[in-house]
Short mmCIF file of C-alpha atoms in Angstrom, two decimals:
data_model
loop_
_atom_site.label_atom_id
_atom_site.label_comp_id
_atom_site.label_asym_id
_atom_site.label_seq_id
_atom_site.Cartn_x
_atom_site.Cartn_y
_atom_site.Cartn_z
CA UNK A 1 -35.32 -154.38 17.61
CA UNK A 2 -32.70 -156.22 15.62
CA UNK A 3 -29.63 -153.74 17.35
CA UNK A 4 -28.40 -150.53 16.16
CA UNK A 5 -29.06 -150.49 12.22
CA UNK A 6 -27.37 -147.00 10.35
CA UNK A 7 -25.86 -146.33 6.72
CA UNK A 8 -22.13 -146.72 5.52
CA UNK A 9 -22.15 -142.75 5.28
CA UNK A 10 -23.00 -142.77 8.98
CA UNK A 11 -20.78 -145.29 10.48
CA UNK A 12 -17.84 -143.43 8.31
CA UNK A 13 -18.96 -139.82 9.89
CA UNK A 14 -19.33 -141.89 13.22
CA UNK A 15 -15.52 -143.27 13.45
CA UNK A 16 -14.29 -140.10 13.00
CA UNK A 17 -16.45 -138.63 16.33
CA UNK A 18 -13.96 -137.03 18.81
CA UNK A 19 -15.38 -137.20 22.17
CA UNK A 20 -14.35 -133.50 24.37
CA UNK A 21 -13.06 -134.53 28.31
CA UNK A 22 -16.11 -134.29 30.45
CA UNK A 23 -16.23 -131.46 32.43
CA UNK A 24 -16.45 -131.69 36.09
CA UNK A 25 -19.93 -129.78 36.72
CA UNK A 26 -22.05 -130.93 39.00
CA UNK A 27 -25.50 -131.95 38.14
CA UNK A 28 -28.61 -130.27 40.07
CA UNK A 29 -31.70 -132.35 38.63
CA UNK A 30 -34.93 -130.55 39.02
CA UNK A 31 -33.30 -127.92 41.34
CA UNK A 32 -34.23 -124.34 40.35
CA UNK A 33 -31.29 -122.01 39.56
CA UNK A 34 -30.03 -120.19 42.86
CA UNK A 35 -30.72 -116.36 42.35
CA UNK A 36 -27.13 -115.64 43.08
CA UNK A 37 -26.02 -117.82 40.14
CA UNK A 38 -26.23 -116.44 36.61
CA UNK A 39 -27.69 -118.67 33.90
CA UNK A 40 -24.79 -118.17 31.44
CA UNK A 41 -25.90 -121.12 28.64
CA UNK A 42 -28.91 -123.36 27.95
CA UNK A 43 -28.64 -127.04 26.05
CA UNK A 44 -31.62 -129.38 25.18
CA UNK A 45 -32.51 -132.75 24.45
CA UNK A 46 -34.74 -132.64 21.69
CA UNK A 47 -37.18 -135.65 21.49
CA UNK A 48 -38.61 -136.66 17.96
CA UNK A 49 -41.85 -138.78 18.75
CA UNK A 50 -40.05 -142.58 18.19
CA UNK A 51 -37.91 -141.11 21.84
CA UNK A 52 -34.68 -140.47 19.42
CA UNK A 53 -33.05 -137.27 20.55
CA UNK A 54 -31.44 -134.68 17.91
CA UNK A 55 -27.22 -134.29 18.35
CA UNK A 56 -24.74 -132.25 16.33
CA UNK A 57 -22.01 -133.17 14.63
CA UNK A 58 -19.58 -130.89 13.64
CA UNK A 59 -17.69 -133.17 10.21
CA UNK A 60 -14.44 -130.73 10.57
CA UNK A 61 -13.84 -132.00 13.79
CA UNK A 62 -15.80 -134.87 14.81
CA UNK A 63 -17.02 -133.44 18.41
CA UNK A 64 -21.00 -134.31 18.66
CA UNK A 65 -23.17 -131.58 20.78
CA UNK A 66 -26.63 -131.26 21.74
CA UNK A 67 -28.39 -127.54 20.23
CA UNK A 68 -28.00 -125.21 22.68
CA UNK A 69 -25.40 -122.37 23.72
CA UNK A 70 -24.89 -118.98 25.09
CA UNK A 71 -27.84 -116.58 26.42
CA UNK A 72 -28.06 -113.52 24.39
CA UNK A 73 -29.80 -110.06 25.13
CA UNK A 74 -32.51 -110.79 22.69
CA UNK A 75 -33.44 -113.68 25.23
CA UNK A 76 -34.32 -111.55 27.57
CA UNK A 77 -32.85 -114.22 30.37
CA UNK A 78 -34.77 -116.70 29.24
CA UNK A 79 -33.00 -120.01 28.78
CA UNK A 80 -36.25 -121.82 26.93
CA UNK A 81 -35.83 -118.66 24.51
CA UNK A 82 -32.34 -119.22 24.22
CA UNK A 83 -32.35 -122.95 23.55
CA UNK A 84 -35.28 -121.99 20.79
CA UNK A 85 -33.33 -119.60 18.90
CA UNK A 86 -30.11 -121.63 19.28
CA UNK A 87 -31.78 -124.92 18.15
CA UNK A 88 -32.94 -122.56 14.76
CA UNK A 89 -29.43 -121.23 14.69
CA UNK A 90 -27.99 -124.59 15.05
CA UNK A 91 -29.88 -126.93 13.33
CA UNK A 92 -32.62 -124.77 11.45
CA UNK A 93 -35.09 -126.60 14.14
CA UNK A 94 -38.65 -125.89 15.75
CA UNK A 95 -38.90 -126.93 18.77
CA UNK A 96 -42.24 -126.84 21.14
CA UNK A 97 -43.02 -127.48 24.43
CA UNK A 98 -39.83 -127.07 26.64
CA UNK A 99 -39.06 -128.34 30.04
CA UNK A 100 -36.75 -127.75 32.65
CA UNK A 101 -35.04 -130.38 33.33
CA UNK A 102 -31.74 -128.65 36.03
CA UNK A 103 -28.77 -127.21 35.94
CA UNK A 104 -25.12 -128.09 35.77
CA UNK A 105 -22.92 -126.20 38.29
CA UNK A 106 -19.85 -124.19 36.91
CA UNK A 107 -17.27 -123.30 39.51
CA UNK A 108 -14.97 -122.09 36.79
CA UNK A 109 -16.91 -120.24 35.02
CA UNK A 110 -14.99 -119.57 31.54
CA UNK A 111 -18.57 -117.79 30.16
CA UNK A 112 -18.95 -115.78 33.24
CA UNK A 113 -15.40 -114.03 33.86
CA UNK A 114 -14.01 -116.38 35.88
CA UNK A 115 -17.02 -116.60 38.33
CA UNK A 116 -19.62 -119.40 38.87
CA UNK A 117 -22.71 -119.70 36.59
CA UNK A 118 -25.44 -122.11 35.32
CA UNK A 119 -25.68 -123.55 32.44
CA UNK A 120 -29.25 -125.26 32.25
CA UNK A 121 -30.71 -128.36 30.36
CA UNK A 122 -34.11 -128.26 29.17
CA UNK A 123 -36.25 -131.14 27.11
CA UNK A 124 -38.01 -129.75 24.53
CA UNK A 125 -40.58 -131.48 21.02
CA UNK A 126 -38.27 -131.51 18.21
CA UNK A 127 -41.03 -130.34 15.26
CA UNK A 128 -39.36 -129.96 12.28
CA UNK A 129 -36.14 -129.21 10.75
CA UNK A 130 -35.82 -126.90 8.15
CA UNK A 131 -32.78 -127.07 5.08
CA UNK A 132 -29.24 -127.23 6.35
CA UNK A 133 -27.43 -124.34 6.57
CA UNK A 134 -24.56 -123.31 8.75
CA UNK A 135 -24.46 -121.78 12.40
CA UNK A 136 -24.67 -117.83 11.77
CA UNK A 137 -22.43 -117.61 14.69
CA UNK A 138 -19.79 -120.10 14.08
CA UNK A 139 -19.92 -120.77 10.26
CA UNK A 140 -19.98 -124.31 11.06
CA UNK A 141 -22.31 -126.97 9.32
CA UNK A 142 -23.33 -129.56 11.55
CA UNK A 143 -24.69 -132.94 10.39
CA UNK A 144 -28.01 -133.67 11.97
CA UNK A 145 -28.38 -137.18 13.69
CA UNK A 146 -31.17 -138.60 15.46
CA UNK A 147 -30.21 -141.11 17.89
CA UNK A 148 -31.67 -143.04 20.82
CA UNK A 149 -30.80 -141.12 24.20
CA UNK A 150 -28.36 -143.41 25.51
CA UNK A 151 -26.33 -143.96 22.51
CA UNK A 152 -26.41 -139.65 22.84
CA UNK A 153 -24.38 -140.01 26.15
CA UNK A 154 -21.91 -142.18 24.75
CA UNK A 155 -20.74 -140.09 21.44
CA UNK A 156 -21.14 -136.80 23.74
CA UNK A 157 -18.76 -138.40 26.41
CA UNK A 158 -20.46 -137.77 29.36
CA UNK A 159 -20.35 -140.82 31.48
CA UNK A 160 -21.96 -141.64 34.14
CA UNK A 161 -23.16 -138.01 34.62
CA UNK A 162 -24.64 -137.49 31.33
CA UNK A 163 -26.37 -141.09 32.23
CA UNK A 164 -28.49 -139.17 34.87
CA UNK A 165 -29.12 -136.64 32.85
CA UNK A 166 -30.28 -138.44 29.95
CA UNK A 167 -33.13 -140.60 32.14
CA UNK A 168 -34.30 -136.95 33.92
CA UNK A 169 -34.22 -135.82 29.84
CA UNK A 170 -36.19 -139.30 29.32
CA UNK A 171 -38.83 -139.50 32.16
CA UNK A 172 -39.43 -135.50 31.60
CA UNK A 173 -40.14 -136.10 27.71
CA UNK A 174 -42.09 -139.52 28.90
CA UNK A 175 -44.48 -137.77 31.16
CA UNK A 176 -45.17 -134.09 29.03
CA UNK A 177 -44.15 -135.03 25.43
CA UNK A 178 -45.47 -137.78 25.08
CA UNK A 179 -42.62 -139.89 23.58
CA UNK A 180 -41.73 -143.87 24.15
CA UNK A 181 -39.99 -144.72 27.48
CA UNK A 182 -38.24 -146.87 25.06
CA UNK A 183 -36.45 -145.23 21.49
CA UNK A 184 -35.88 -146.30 18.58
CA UNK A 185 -32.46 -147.64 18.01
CA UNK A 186 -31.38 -146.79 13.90
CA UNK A 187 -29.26 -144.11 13.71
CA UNK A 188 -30.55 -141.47 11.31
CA UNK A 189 -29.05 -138.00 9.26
CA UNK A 190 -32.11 -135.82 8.94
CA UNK A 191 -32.29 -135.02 5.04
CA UNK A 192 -30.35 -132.19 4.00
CA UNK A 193 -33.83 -130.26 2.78
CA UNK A 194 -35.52 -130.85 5.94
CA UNK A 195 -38.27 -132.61 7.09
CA UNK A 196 -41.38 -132.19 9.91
CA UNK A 197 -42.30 -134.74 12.68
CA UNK A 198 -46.18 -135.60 13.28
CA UNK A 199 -46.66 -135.34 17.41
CA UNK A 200 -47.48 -137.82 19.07
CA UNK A 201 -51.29 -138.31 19.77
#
């Protein structure tokens, strides 16, 4: 690889990323849910086959997000449902084949009431994107960016936390996905009409 290559559009929509304060939640890899703690929210890293993960970026604001978000009734509790219909919702994306990867502790809980809750990470085959369109929920039109899962970390903020959690994200998509220990470095805006990704064989 000759370093990180990306357009003049992208390193413009790039400068103006705003990175949100990390939150202090612990991290739980592997570690099943404790039945006395609610699953409130469910994010994923979503691997193309070249190892480059899918991240949001909202252009009114600059903050960058992985799909994911709230569970809703129609997920029946299910946080790989969730993270399907949210990554749809999101960023018009088919996912396949999710994983759990842990969960993030929330003492505060500001999606719970004020109590503790979960909010899990899951890997998941990113499939195929359909047109843009904006978030039914929000009304916001994020920009679609594949990027390799380190370079992820650093425009989400995370730190050293979101470090761990990118290598579980990374050996979990290595070992059932069937992706490159190893991603591709360009930066890349999915096309605005969509596009589909060939699995790995």
């Amino acid at each position: 690889m000759g370093g990180i290559r990306y357009s003049a559009e992208i390193a413009d929509l790039l400068g103006r990323v705003r990175r949100r304060a990390a939150a202090e939640w612990p991290w739980h890899p592997g570690e099943p849910v404790p039945g006395r703690l609610p699953v409130k929210q469910c994010w994923g890293w979503l691997f193309a086959p070249d190892g480059r993960v899918l991240t949001l970026v909202n252009p009114r604001d600059g903050v960058v997000g992985l799909p994911g978000g709230s569970l809703e009734p129609e997920d029946r509790g299910d946080p790989a449902a969730a993270l399907a219909r949210e990554a749809a919702e999101e960023a018009q994306a088919v996912i396949a084949g999710p994983r759990y990867l842990g969960y993030l502790y929330d003492r505060v809980g500001a999606t719970n009431g004020g109590r503790p809750c979960a909010r899990v990470r899951m890997a998941a085959a990113l499939r195929s994107v359909g047109p843009t369109a904006p978030d039914p929920a929000s009304g916001r039109h994020y920009r679609r960016l594949l990027v390799a899962p380190g370079l992820a970390v650093e425009l989400l903020g995370w730190g050293e936390p979101g470090v761990r959690q990118a290598r579980e994200a990374v050996r979990t998509a290595v070992a059932h996905l069937r992706v490159p220990a190893r991603a591709d470095e360009a930066i890349e805006e999915l096309p605005a009409g969509g596009c589909a990704f060939r699995p790995c064989a």
